[in-house]
Amino acid sequence: MKKIILISLILLVGCTKMEIEPTPPPTTQNIFNVKESRVIDGQDIYFQLPTAGVYTLTLIDKETGQVIGRERFTGKVGENIKKIYTNSIQSQYLYLLLEDVTKTEIGKTTIITK
Amino acid sequence: MKNLFVTLLFLLTSFLGFGQSVSAPDSKSFLPSTNGQDGSGFSLNGFSSTSTLLASISLINPLSGTTFYLNTTSGLTAASGFTLSGNKTRLVVTGTMADINTALASLKVNTGSIVGNVQLSVAATVNPIGYFYNGVNGHFYKPISTGATYTNARAASLLTTFKGQQGYLVTITSASEDQFIFNNVPQSNIWFALTDEVEEARWTIDAGPEKGTLIKINNGQLNGNIPGQYNNWAGGEPNNSGNEDYAVTKWSGGSQWNDLPNHFSCAYVIEYGTWTNPDDATFTEFYTNSVTHSNGDVLRASFNIDFGSNVDETKFTAKGYTYTNNNWNVVNGTARQLSGLGKVDLTSLLDTARVSNGVRATTTTGGVEWCVIYDYDATNQRYRVGIDSREVNGIVSNPSMISSLQLFDLWNGPVTFNSYDSNGWTEVYIYTSTQFNFSGSSFASNIRSGNGFNALTAEFSFSPILAYKPHGIELTHSNQTELNTLYNSIVTVSDVFLAFKELADGGIFGNQSGMGLTNGIQYMNADVDGNGVFNENDTYKLLQHLTGVQSLSQSTTLTYLMKLYNKSDYDAITTSNWGTKFNSTRNLIPFTLGGLNNTYNINVTWLGDVNLSHSAQQSVSAIGTNSVRSMSLMTNSVSTEINASIVGEINNDKVIITILLDPLQQAVVGTQFQLNYDNTKLKFEKVDFVTNGNPMNYGTNKGTFINIGSLITGGNGVLDKTTEYKIVFTPISPITNILGLTSISTTDAVNKDGKQLKVKLN
């Protein structure tokens, strides 16, 4: 009897489909493929790079044309994810500019921070 | 040649439309219950003469019976929902600047019997194609004819901006707004922001400033409609037939609403604007002005507050105060926000009660010489007047309150109390530079000239003088953090260098002009200890402030930073008299209510604003040799740029921000950068300086920003292209990148001549 129960249990477990919670796919729209985006502090932004190497992301105040911040980073080929922080930014409307090490523009979009 | 140049300049100005504005007339009083009174005085300025403009004319919160009309409407087209003729409380038109100005010059006001404010507002912009302006709420609307699901329409609306305002799926909160959409959008079944997706039959506004407002709690045309909220459902709707959670207006081409499921592809409208009063609009390139007249006898106080050109006036609010019992006491009421032109009306924040303000003595002829006027005191330019105290005793409880005197036809005006003797004379002084003509008086027979005096057979009567309490206007900034940033951009390295330059060139005692400062207000602002002398103590304090050793003021609140002056007093300040003038910070300035319509012009300047970059300019006529022209060239015009670059990266678990300077051809002696940082994620460590020229370098942590820069106050050194500032932070918790964690806002630089330079960050 014990064996029957054991075999039944094994069969039951073996036949039960493994319940894996589906994780929602990330929103991976390239930020430079849209004209403008509203962003909040700490939000992930996605973009594609043609090759691995050194790039810069630059924030430019749309009203004054002044650069207000720039991050230099080493990117990988394909999709890259970065966080954007907004608490220190006083401008509401900004350009986000992606350039390679030769200052060639890869992408440009408008972001709204407030 | 000159004519050609002027013509070209005119054409260029016309074409580009520089300096657009709406000007408004001065306040006036209308007669109650009178039609056709002159309401002209508004005009549009600076727009291209060929552009089609959109103009809105409106009465704000009009009194019952108060309307306006335009006598001339040639060339104008009424916007949707309006007609040109007839009496209005609001009218939106399109036309050229000339045609609109002609119409504004013909504006007439009709008044009702109710006494109160008559606020007229005019707004204008270049008429945008594809957008409709609703003059009732001052919002723009953009119809989107391409069909979309409700949720897509809602999301797409949020991604748009227009004239600086984020869009949102249109909300319909009034019959007039519903009608406006009906009139302007040709399609039927138009999504608007109303849903019961969260809970069936609980219809809630889904976007815009009213988002979250519940307007209906049951399905069915009238069931559960919440009083005070606008509902306009078609018969039997909403009915949730097939799980319908979203609302459309113009259902089936009619004027009412229905509920539909999300998958329907419908046209929609994007709305721009969050205010309810068109006068509060903050659209960019949208120009407004207003005037508050009165209908009948209304005590009014309006203010024109001049901040100069680099301060956002709308960040300030104003409150009314009265001075009673030796204290300033706030008048209850909601503080009023300043308009973008620095205007504010405190009519609703006045204490209209009148209080005793002295005693007035008046005379009639009598049979007893109760009064004596002693001979004129030419030295002090006054008469001493005695009133027999038997006339006063038992009638005037406090003779020292006598402040006004009518003395036959000799004098009728203010007096200054001198003394009281209950058994003798009550004496007052009459200050006048003109001596009385006793022999020529109509009352000469009641005047007896004695040896050193004139005696008057006069009977006295006394009455209290009633006056409004002394009032004050107090300004407040809406946000202390923003005020800190503003003040950091007011007192900069340029101000400090200018003060040093003046001191160095002006002699050791500071009593000669070094020509660095050309205006009395510059001296007052440079005299930061307020002792009436500008000297090395002041420059030392300015330097301490710049380098973060010690702030100029004991507190960062507005009252310790701002200086307020009546415009006439401000204009009278010169390089020679500034030391004798009031020179303290304050955010409250007194004013006296006179007649019914009171307008006050207030000028603003700031402690330490030596170059007057954020201060009102003096009027040309009042400053003589210290002309606005020289002041303007000295301070506000920036003719020269230098370059700087910024880059940040994570290096060995530190966040390092590097700023490099490129002075180009300039002999730069001072720099300043405000680097904001997110202090919840970064901890400031230090600034590493690479500088030539032997400057004083500073890198001060102000909590939410670092003030970084260099200043050379003597010698021949300059800041060259090798100048580098490395600001080092430690992340408070692990981070993978730094985009936006720091940002530059204020920048400043100054050259050897004291000229302020613009720093171009690239």
mmCIF file with all atom_site columns, N, CA and C in Angstrom, chain A residues 36-38 41 45 56-59 64-72 82-90 92-93 96 112, chain B residues 158-161 164-166 485 646-649 674 676-678 681 735 737-745 759-762:
data_model
loop_
_atom_site.group_PDB
_atom_site.id
_atom_site.type_symbol
_atom_site.label_atom_id
_atom_site.label_alt_id
_atom_site.label_comp_id
_atom_site.label_asym_id
_atom_site.label_entity_id
_atom_site.label_seq_id
_atom_site.pdbx_PDB_ins_code
_atom_site.Cartn_x
_atom_site.Cartn_y
_atom_site.Cartn_z
_atom_site.occupancy
_atom_site.B_iso_or_equiv
_atom_site.pdbx_formal_charge
_atom_site.auth_seq_id
_atom_site.auth_comp_id
_atom_site.auth_asym_id
_atom_site.auth_atom_id
_atom_site.pdbx_PDB_model_num
ATOM 1   N N  . GLU A 1 36  ? 9.176  62.460 -27.456 1.00 0.00 ? 36  GLU A N  1
ATOM 2   C CA . GLU A 1 36  ? 9.391  62.941 -26.088 1.00 0.00 ? 36  GLU A CA 1
ATOM 3   C C  . GLU A 1 36  ? 8.818  61.950 -25.093 1.00 0.00 ? 36  GLU A C  1
ATOM 4   N N  . SER A 1 37  ? 9.368  61.977 -23.890 1.00 0.00 ? 37  SER A N  1
ATOM 5   C CA . SER A 1 37  ? 8.937  61.051 -22.840 1.00 0.00 ? 37  SER A CA 1
ATOM 6   C C  . SER A 1 37  ? 8.874  61.804 -21.533 1.00 0.00 ? 37  SER A C  1
ATOM 7   N N  . ARG A 1 38  ? 7.939  61.417 -20.721 1.00 0.00 ? 38  ARG A N  1
ATOM 8   C CA . ARG A 1 38  ? 7.876  61.946 -19.365 1.00 0.00 ? 38  ARG A CA 1
ATOM 9   C C  . ARG A 1 38  ? 8.584  60.945 -18.463 1.00 0.00 ? 38  ARG A C  1
ATOM 10  N N  . ASP A 1 41  ? 11.891 60.083 -11.289 1.00 0.00 ? 41  ASP A N  1
ATOM 11  C CA . ASP A 1 41  ? 13.188 59.828 -10.675 1.00 0.00 ? 41  ASP A CA 1
ATOM 12  C C  . ASP A 1 41  ? 13.454 58.322 -10.577 1.00 0.00 ? 41  ASP A C  1
ATOM 13  N N  . ILE A 1 45  ? 15.759 53.790 -18.553 1.00 0.00 ? 45  ILE A N  1
ATOM 14  C CA . ILE A 1 45  ? 15.591 54.142 -19.966 1.00 0.00 ? 45  ILE A CA 1
ATOM 15  C C  . ILE A 1 45  ? 16.395 53.141 -20.792 1.00 0.00 ? 45  ILE A C  1
ATOM 16  N N  . THR A 1 56  ? 28.485 59.096 -24.375 1.00 0.00 ? 56  THR A N  1
ATOM 17  C CA . THR A 1 56  ? 28.000 60.059 -23.376 1.00 0.00 ? 56  THR A CA 1
ATOM 18  C C  . THR A 1 56  ? 26.503 60.267 -23.546 1.00 0.00 ? 56  THR A C  1
ATOM 19  N N  . LEU A 1 57  ? 25.846 60.443 -22.411 1.00 0.00 ? 57  LEU A N  1
ATOM 20  C CA . LEU A 1 57  ? 24.451 60.882 -22.385 1.00 0.00 ? 57  LEU A CA 1
ATOM 21  C C  . LEU A 1 57  ? 24.450 62.295 -21.821 1.00 0.00 ? 57  LEU A C  1
ATOM 22  N N  . THR A 1 58  ? 23.888 63.227 -22.559 1.00 0.00 ? 58  THR A N  1
ATOM 23  C CA . THR A 1 58  ? 23.943 64.631 -22.164 1.00 0.00 ? 58  THR A CA 1
ATOM 24  C C  . THR A 1 58  ? 22.536 65.167 -21.969 1.00 0.00 ? 58  THR A C  1
ATOM 25  N N  . LEU A 1 59  ? 22.349 65.921 -20.901 1.00 0.00 ? 59  LEU A N  1
ATOM 26  C CA . LEU A 1 59  ? 21.070 66.580 -20.638 1.00 0.00 ? 59  LEU A CA 1
ATOM 27  C C  . LEU A 1 59  ? 21.225 68.061 -20.962 1.00 0.00 ? 59  LEU A C  1
ATOM 28  N N  . THR A 1 64  ? 17.200 77.131 -22.470 1.00 0.00 ? 64  THR A N  1
ATOM 29  C CA . THR A 1 64  ? 18.414 77.941 -22.529 1.00 0.00 ? 64  THR A CA 1
ATOM 30  C C  . THR A 1 64  ? 19.458 77.371 -23.481 1.00 0.00 ? 64  THR A C  1
ATOM 31  N N  . GLY A 1 65  ? 19.314 76.109 -23.826 1.00 0.00 ? 65  GLY A N  1
ATOM 32  C CA . GLY A 1 65  ? 20.322 75.462 -24.660 1.00 0.00 ? 65  GLY A CA 1
ATOM 33  C C  . GLY A 1 65  ? 21.566 75.072 -23.892 1.00 0.00 ? 65  GLY A C  1
ATOM 34  N N  . GLN A 1 66  ? 21.568 75.273 -22.594 1.00 0.00 ? 66  GLN A N  1
ATOM 35  C CA . GLN A 1 66  ? 22.734 74.961 -21.782 1.00 0.00 ? 66  GLN A CA 1
ATOM 36  C C  . GLN A 1 66  ? 22.785 73.477 -21.441 1.00 0.00 ? 66  GLN A C  1
ATOM 37  N N  . VAL A 1 67  ? 23.986 72.921 -21.495 1.00 0.00 ? 67  VAL A N  1
ATOM 38  C CA . VAL A 1 67  ? 24.192 71.573 -20.968 1.00 0.00 ? 67  VAL A CA 1
ATOM 39  C C  . VAL A 1 67  ? 24.092 71.643 -19.446 1.00 0.00 ? 67  VAL A C  1
ATOM 40  N N  . ILE A 1 68  ? 23.295 70.792 -18.860 1.00 0.00 ? 68  ILE A N  1
ATOM 41  C CA . ILE A 1 68  ? 23.207 70.818 -17.400 1.00 0.00 ? 68  ILE A CA 1
ATOM 42  C C  . ILE A 1 68  ? 23.860 69.590 -16.774 1.00 0.00 ? 68  ILE A C  1
ATOM 43  N N  . GLY A 1 69  ? 24.108 68.551 -17.567 1.00 0.00 ? 69  GLY A N  1
ATOM 44  C CA . GLY A 1 69  ? 24.773 67.378 -17.016 1.00 0.00 ? 69  GLY A CA 1
ATOM 45  C C  . GLY A 1 69  ? 25.146 66.415 -18.126 1.00 0.00 ? 69  GLY A C  1
ATOM 46  N N  . ARG A 1 70  ? 26.168 65.640 -17.851 1.00 0.00 ? 70  ARG A N  1
ATOM 47  C CA . ARG A 1 70  ? 26.607 64.669 -18.863 1.00 0.00 ? 70  ARG A CA 1
ATOM 48  C C  . ARG A 1 70  ? 27.200 63.469 -18.136 1.00 0.00 ? 70  ARG A C  1
ATOM 49  N N  . GLU A 1 71  ? 26.851 62.280 -18.605 1.00 0.00 ? 71  GLU A N  1
ATOM 50  C CA . GLU A 1 71  ? 27.460 61.067 -18.056 1.00 0.00 ? 71  GLU A CA 1
ATOM 51  C C  . GLU A 1 71  ? 28.245 60.356 -19.146 1.00 0.00 ? 71  GLU A C  1
ATOM 52  N N  . ARG A 1 72  ? 29.493 60.037 -18.802 1.00 0.00 ? 72  ARG A N  1
ATOM 53  C CA . ARG A 1 72  ? 30.308 59.239 -19.723 1.00 0.00 ? 72  ARG A CA 1
ATOM 54  C C  . ARG A 1 72  ? 30.269 57.792 -19.227 1.00 0.00 ? 72  ARG A C  1
ATOM 55  N N  . LYS A 1 82  ? 19.829 52.327 -18.638 1.00 0.00 ? 82  LYS A N  1
ATOM 56  C CA . LYS A 1 82  ? 20.372 53.290 -17.668 1.00 0.00 ? 82  LYS A CA 1
ATOM 57  C C  . LYS A 1 82  ? 19.228 53.844 -16.847 1.00 0.00 ? 82  LYS A C  1
ATOM 58  N N  . LYS A 1 83  ? 19.560 54.248 -15.647 1.00 0.00 ? 83  LYS A N  1
ATOM 59  C CA . LYS A 1 83  ? 18.569 54.956 -14.853 1.00 0.00 ? 83  LYS A CA 1
ATOM 60  C C  . LYS A 1 83  ? 18.714 56.451 -15.110 1.00 0.00 ? 83  LYS A C  1
ATOM 61  N N  . ILE A 1 84  ? 17.593 57.140 -15.027 1.00 0.00 ? 84  ILE A N  1
ATOM 62  C CA . ILE A 1 84  ? 17.662 58.599 -15.091 1.00 0.00 ? 84  ILE A CA 1
ATOM 63  C C  . ILE A 1 84  ? 17.095 59.143 -13.782 1.00 0.00 ? 84  ILE A C  1
ATOM 64  N N  . TYR A 1 85  ? 17.843 60.051 -13.178 1.00 0.00 ? 85  TYR A N  1
ATOM 65  C CA . TYR A 1 85  ? 17.433 60.649 -11.902 1.00 0.00 ? 85  TYR A CA 1
ATOM 66  C C  . TYR A 1 85  ? 17.004 62.095 -12.161 1.00 0.00 ? 85  TYR A C  1
ATOM 67  N N  . THR A 1 86  ? 15.978 62.520 -11.464 1.00 0.00 ? 86  THR A N  1
ATOM 68  C CA . THR A 1 86  ? 15.432 63.851 -11.778 1.00 0.00 ? 86  THR A CA 1
ATOM 69  C C  . THR A 1 86  ? 15.396 64.811 -10.586 1.00 0.00 ? 86  THR A C  1
ATOM 70  N N  . ASN A 1 87  ? 15.716 64.325 -9.387  1.00 0.00 ? 87  ASN A N  1
ATOM 71  C CA . ASN A 1 87  ? 15.533 65.197 -8.210  1.00 0.00 ? 87  ASN A CA 1
ATOM 72  C C  . ASN A 1 87  ? 16.404 66.448 -8.232  1.00 0.00 ? 87  ASN A C  1
ATOM 73  N N  . SER A 1 88  ? 17.564 66.349 -8.841  1.00 0.00 ? 88  SER A N  1
ATOM 74  C CA . SER A 1 88  ? 18.462 67.521 -8.820  1.00 0.00 ? 88  SER A CA 1
ATOM 75  C C  . SER A 1 88  ? 18.212 68.457 -9.998  1.00 0.00 ? 88  SER A C  1
ATOM 76  N N  . ILE A 1 89  ? 17.350 68.040 -10.907 1.00 0.00 ? 89  ILE A N  1
ATOM 77  C CA . ILE A 1 89  ? 17.176 68.818 -12.146 1.00 0.00 ? 89  ILE A CA 1
ATOM 78  C C  . ILE A 1 89  ? 16.087 69.866 -11.949 1.00 0.00 ? 89  ILE A C  1
ATOM 79  N N  . GLN A 1 90  ? 16.424 71.098 -12.268 1.00 0.00 ? 90  GLN A N  1
ATOM 80  C CA . GLN A 1 90  ? 15.459 72.180 -12.058 1.00 0.00 ? 90  GLN A CA 1
ATOM 81  C C  . GLN A 1 90  ? 14.676 72.514 -13.318 1.00 0.00 ? 90  GLN A C  1
ATOM 82  N N  . GLN A 1 92  ? 12.298 71.677 -16.603 1.00 0.00 ? 92  GLN A N  1
ATOM 83  C CA . GLN A 1 92  ? 11.220 70.722 -16.859 1.00 0.00 ? 92  GLN A CA 1
ATOM 84  C C  . GLN A 1 92  ? 11.374 70.054 -18.227 1.00 0.00 ? 92  GLN A C  1
ATOM 85  N N  . TYR A 1 93  ? 11.852 70.794 -19.177 1.00 0.00 ? 93  TYR A N  1
ATOM 86  C CA . TYR A 1 93  ? 11.952 70.264 -20.531 1.00 0.00 ? 93  TYR A CA 1
ATOM 87  C C  . TYR A 1 93  ? 13.428 70.174 -20.927 1.00 0.00 ? 93  TYR A C  1
ATOM 88  N N  . LEU A 1 96  ? 17.673 64.931 -24.309 1.00 0.00 ? 96  LEU A N  1
ATOM 89  C CA . LEU A 1 96  ? 18.606 63.869 -23.924 1.00 0.00 ? 96  LEU A CA 1
ATOM 90  C C  . LEU A 1 96  ? 19.344 63.484 -25.192 1.00 0.00 ? 96  LEU A C  1
ATOM 91  N N  . ILE A 1 112 ? 10.624 65.111 -20.257 1.00 0.00 ? 112 ILE A N  1
ATOM 92  C CA . ILE A 1 112 ? 9.915  66.036 -19.374 1.00 0.00 ? 112 ILE A CA 1
ATOM 93  C C  . ILE A 1 112 ? 10.042 65.486 -17.962 1.00 0.00 ? 112 ILE A C  1
ATOM 94  N N  . LEU B 2 158 ? -1.176 62.393 -22.887 1.00 0.00 ? 158 LEU B N  1
ATOM 95  C CA . LEU B 2 158 ? -0.193 62.751 -21.860 1.00 0.00 ? 158 LEU B CA 1
ATOM 96  C C  . LEU B 2 158 ? 1.208  62.958 -22.427 1.00 0.00 ? 158 LEU B C  1
ATOM 97  N N  . LEU B 2 159 ? 1.439  62.435 -23.614 1.00 0.00 ? 159 LEU B N  1
ATOM 98  C CA . LEU B 2 159 ? 2.784  62.562 -24.205 1.00 0.00 ? 159 LEU B CA 1
ATOM 99  C C  . LEU B 2 159 ? 2.950  63.866 -24.977 1.00 0.00 ? 159 LEU B C  1
ATOM 100 N N  . THR B 2 160 ? 1.900  64.662 -25.035 1.00 0.00 ? 160 THR B N  1
ATOM 101 C CA . THR B 2 160 ? 1.988  65.882 -25.838 1.00 0.00 ? 160 THR B CA 1
ATOM 102 C C  . THR B 2 160 ? 2.173  67.113 -24.950 1.00 0.00 ? 160 THR B C  1
ATOM 103 N N  . THR B 2 161 ? 2.771  68.125 -25.541 1.00 0.00 ? 161 THR B N  1
ATOM 104 C CA . THR B 2 161 ? 2.878  69.420 -24.862 1.00 0.00 ? 161 THR B CA 1
ATOM 105 C C  . THR B 2 161 ? 2.531  70.527 -25.849 1.00 0.00 ? 161 THR B C  1
ATOM 106 N N  . GLY B 2 164 ? 4.187  74.964 -23.536 1.00 0.00 ? 164 GLY B N  1
ATOM 107 C CA . GLY B 2 164 ? 4.730  74.694 -22.212 1.00 0.00 ? 164 GLY B CA 1
ATOM 108 C C  . GLY B 2 164 ? 3.829  73.917 -21.279 1.00 0.00 ? 164 GLY B C  1
ATOM 109 N N  . GLN B 2 165 ? 2.669  73.468 -21.759 1.00 0.00 ? 165 GLN B N  1
ATOM 110 C CA . GLN B 2 165 ? 1.739  72.732 -20.894 1.00 0.00 ? 165 GLN B CA 1
ATOM 111 C C  . GLN B 2 165 ? 1.593  71.295 -21.366 1.00 0.00 ? 165 GLN B C  1
ATOM 112 N N  . GLN B 2 166 ? 1.595  70.371 -20.404 1.00 0.00 ? 166 GLN B N  1
ATOM 113 C CA . GLN B 2 166 ? 1.367  68.970 -20.752 1.00 0.00 ? 166 GLN B CA 1
ATOM 114 C C  . GLN B 2 166 ? -0.105 68.767 -21.128 1.00 0.00 ? 166 GLN B C  1
ATOM 115 N N  . THR B 2 485 ? 18.079 78.975 -4.269  1.00 0.00 ? 485 THR B N  1
ATOM 116 C CA . THR B 2 485 ? 18.714 78.937 -5.588  1.00 0.00 ? 485 THR B CA 1
ATOM 117 C C  . THR B 2 485 ? 18.693 80.316 -6.234  1.00 0.00 ? 485 THR B C  1
ATOM 118 N N  . ILE B 2 646 ? 31.250 70.045 -19.046 1.00 0.00 ? 646 ILE B N  1
ATOM 119 C CA . ILE B 2 646 ? 31.029 69.225 -17.859 1.00 0.00 ? 646 ILE B CA 1
ATOM 120 C C  . ILE B 2 646 ? 30.895 67.771 -18.287 1.00 0.00 ? 646 ILE B C  1
ATOM 121 N N  . VAL B 2 647 ? 31.460 66.885 -17.493 1.00 0.00 ? 647 VAL B N  1
ATOM 122 C CA . VAL B 2 647 ? 31.257 65.452 -17.714 1.00 0.00 ? 647 VAL B CA 1
ATOM 123 C C  . VAL B 2 647 ? 31.353 64.751 -16.359 1.00 0.00 ? 647 VAL B C  1
ATOM 124 N N  . GLY B 2 648 ? 30.546 63.723 -16.193 1.00 0.00 ? 648 GLY B N  1
ATOM 125 C CA . GLY B 2 648 ? 30.570 62.960 -14.947 1.00 0.00 ? 648 GLY B CA 1
ATOM 126 C C  . GLY B 2 648 ? 30.708 61.487 -15.225 1.00 0.00 ? 648 GLY B C  1
ATOM 127 N N  . GLU B 2 649 ? 31.279 60.780 -14.288 1.00 0.00 ? 649 GLU B N  1
ATOM 128 C CA . GLU B 2 649 ? 31.407 59.326 -14.436 1.00 0.00 ? 649 GLU B CA 1
ATOM 129 C C  . GLU B 2 649 ? 31.633 58.699 -13.069 1.00 0.00 ? 649 GLU B C  1
ATOM 130 N N  . GLN B 2 674 ? 26.915 76.542 -9.921  1.00 0.00 ? 674 GLN B N  1
ATOM 131 C CA . GLN B 2 674 ? 26.063 75.879 -8.931  1.00 0.00 ? 674 GLN B CA 1
ATOM 132 C C  . GLN B 2 674 ? 25.783 74.476 -9.439  1.00 0.00 ? 674 GLN B C  1
ATOM 133 N N  . ASN B 2 676 ? 23.928 71.287 -8.628  1.00 0.00 ? 676 ASN B N  1
ATOM 134 C CA . ASN B 2 676 ? 22.894 70.664 -7.787  1.00 0.00 ? 676 ASN B CA 1
ATOM 135 C C  . ASN B 2 676 ? 23.168 69.170 -7.695  1.00 0.00 ? 676 ASN B C  1
ATOM 136 N N  . TYR B 2 677 ? 22.847 68.584 -6.575  1.00 0.00 ? 677 TYR B N  1
ATOM 137 C CA . TYR B 2 677 ? 23.007 67.127 -6.474  1.00 0.00 ? 677 TYR B CA 1
ATOM 138 C C  . TYR B 2 677 ? 21.890 66.539 -5.634  1.00 0.00 ? 677 TYR B C  1
ATOM 139 N N  . ASP B 2 678 ? 21.612 65.278 -5.882  1.00 0.00 ? 678 ASP B N  1
ATOM 140 C CA . ASP B 2 678 ? 20.565 64.573 -5.152  1.00 0.00 ? 678 ASP B CA 1
ATOM 141 C C  . ASP B 2 678 ? 21.169 64.070 -3.841  1.00 0.00 ? 678 ASP B C  1
ATOM 142 N N  . LYS B 2 681 ? 21.037 60.475 -2.543  1.00 0.00 ? 681 LYS B N  1
ATOM 143 C CA . LYS B 2 681 ? 21.794 59.392 -3.198  1.00 0.00 ? 681 LYS B CA 1
ATOM 144 C C  . LYS B 2 681 ? 23.295 59.638 -3.210  1.00 0.00 ? 681 LYS B C  1
ATOM 145 N N  . ILE B 2 735 ? 25.020 52.500 -6.906  1.00 0.00 ? 735 ILE B N  1
ATOM 146 C CA . ILE B 2 735 ? 24.357 52.987 -8.120  1.00 0.00 ? 735 ILE B CA 1
ATOM 147 C C  . ILE B 2 735 ? 25.129 52.474 -9.326  1.00 0.00 ? 735 ILE B C  1
ATOM 148 N N  . ASN B 2 737 ? 24.686 54.054 -12.539 1.00 0.00 ? 737 ASN B N  1
ATOM 149 C CA . ASN B 2 737 ? 25.008 55.193 -13.403 1.00 0.00 ? 737 ASN B CA 1
ATOM 150 C C  . ASN B 2 737 ? 24.511 56.471 -12.742 1.00 0.00 ? 737 ASN B C  1
ATOM 151 N N  . ILE B 2 738 ? 24.822 57.620 -13.333 1.00 0.00 ? 738 ILE B N  1
ATOM 152 C CA . ILE B 2 738 ? 24.642 58.889 -12.610 1.00 0.00 ? 738 ILE B CA 1
ATOM 153 C C  . ILE B 2 738 ? 23.839 59.923 -13.382 1.00 0.00 ? 738 ILE B C  1
ATOM 154 N N  . LEU B 2 739 ? 23.194 59.514 -14.472 1.00 0.00 ? 739 LEU B N  1
ATOM 155 C CA . LEU B 2 739 ? 22.507 60.492 -15.313 1.00 0.00 ? 739 LEU B CA 1
ATOM 156 C C  . LEU B 2 739 ? 21.441 61.248 -14.509 1.00 0.00 ? 739 LEU B C  1
ATOM 157 N N  . GLY B 2 740 ? 21.631 62.551 -14.369 1.00 0.00 ? 740 GLY B N  1
ATOM 158 C CA . GLY B 2 740 ? 20.660 63.386 -13.662 1.00 0.00 ? 740 GLY B CA 1
ATOM 159 C C  . GLY B 2 740 ? 20.900 63.490 -12.170 1.00 0.00 ? 740 GLY B C  1
ATOM 160 N N  . LEU B 2 741 ? 21.848 62.729 -11.638 1.00 0.00 ? 741 LEU B N  1
ATOM 161 C CA . LEU B 2 741 ? 22.099 62.831 -10.186 1.00 0.00 ? 741 LEU B CA 1
ATOM 162 C C  . LEU B 2 741 ? 22.692 64.186 -9.833  1.00 0.00 ? 741 LEU B C  1
ATOM 163 N N  . THR B 2 742 ? 23.369 64.801 -10.784 1.00 0.00 ? 742 THR B N  1
ATOM 164 C CA . THR B 2 742 ? 23.858 66.162 -10.589 1.00 0.00 ? 742 THR B CA 1
ATOM 165 C C  . THR B 2 742 ? 23.431 66.997 -11.796 1.00 0.00 ? 742 THR B C  1
ATOM 166 N N  . SER B 2 743 ? 23.295 68.288 -11.573 1.00 0.00 ? 743 SER B N  1
ATOM 167 C CA . SER B 2 743 ? 22.982 69.178 -12.703 1.00 0.00 ? 743 SER B CA 1
ATOM 168 C C  . SER B 2 743 ? 23.477 70.577 -12.385 1.00 0.00 ? 743 SER B C  1
ATOM 169 N N  . ILE B 2 744 ? 23.913 71.231 -13.433 1.00 0.00 ? 744 ILE B N  1
ATOM 170 C CA . ILE B 2 744 ? 24.370 72.616 -13.283 1.00 0.00 ? 744 ILE B CA 1
ATOM 171 C C  . ILE B 2 744 ? 23.168 73.546 -13.469 1.00 0.00 ? 744 ILE B C  1
ATOM 172 N N  . SER B 2 745 ? 23.028 74.524 -12.588 1.00 0.00 ? 745 SER B N  1
ATOM 173 C CA . SER B 2 745 ? 22.008 75.533 -12.873 1.00 0.00 ? 745 SER B CA 1
ATOM 174 C C  . SER B 2 745 ? 22.682 76.890 -13.040 1.00 0.00 ? 745 SER B C  1
ATOM 175 N N  . VAL B 2 759 ? 28.530 82.148 -19.304 1.00 0.00 ? 759 VAL B N  1
ATOM 176 C CA . VAL B 2 759 ? 29.246 80.881 -19.426 1.00 0.00 ? 759 VAL B CA 1
ATOM 177 C C  . VAL B 2 759 ? 28.404 79.944 -20.277 1.00 0.00 ? 759 VAL B C  1
ATOM 178 N N  . LYS B 2 760 ? 28.927 79.586 -21.428 1.00 0.00 ? 760 LYS B N  1
ATOM 179 C CA . LYS B 2 760 ? 28.221 78.646 -22.306 1.00 0.00 ? 760 LYS B CA 1
ATOM 180 C C  . LYS B 2 760 ? 28.707 77.241 -21.968 1.00 0.00 ? 760 LYS B C  1
ATOM 181 N N  . LEU B 2 761 ? 27.797 76.446 -21.416 1.00 0.00 ? 761 LEU B N  1
ATOM 182 C CA . LEU B 2 761 ? 28.164 75.077 -21.049 1.00 0.00 ? 761 LEU B CA 1
ATOM 183 C C  . LEU B 2 761 ? 27.910 74.166 -22.225 1.00 0.00 ? 761 LEU B C  1
ATOM 184 N N  . ASN B 2 762 ? 28.938 73.427 -22.608 1.00 0.00 ? 762 ASN B N  1
ATOM 185 C CA . ASN B 2 762 ? 28.729 72.490 -23.713 1.00 0.00 ? 762 ASN B CA 1
ATOM 186 C C  . ASN B 2 762 ? 29.507 71.210 -23.474 1.00 0.00 ? 762 ASN B C  1
#
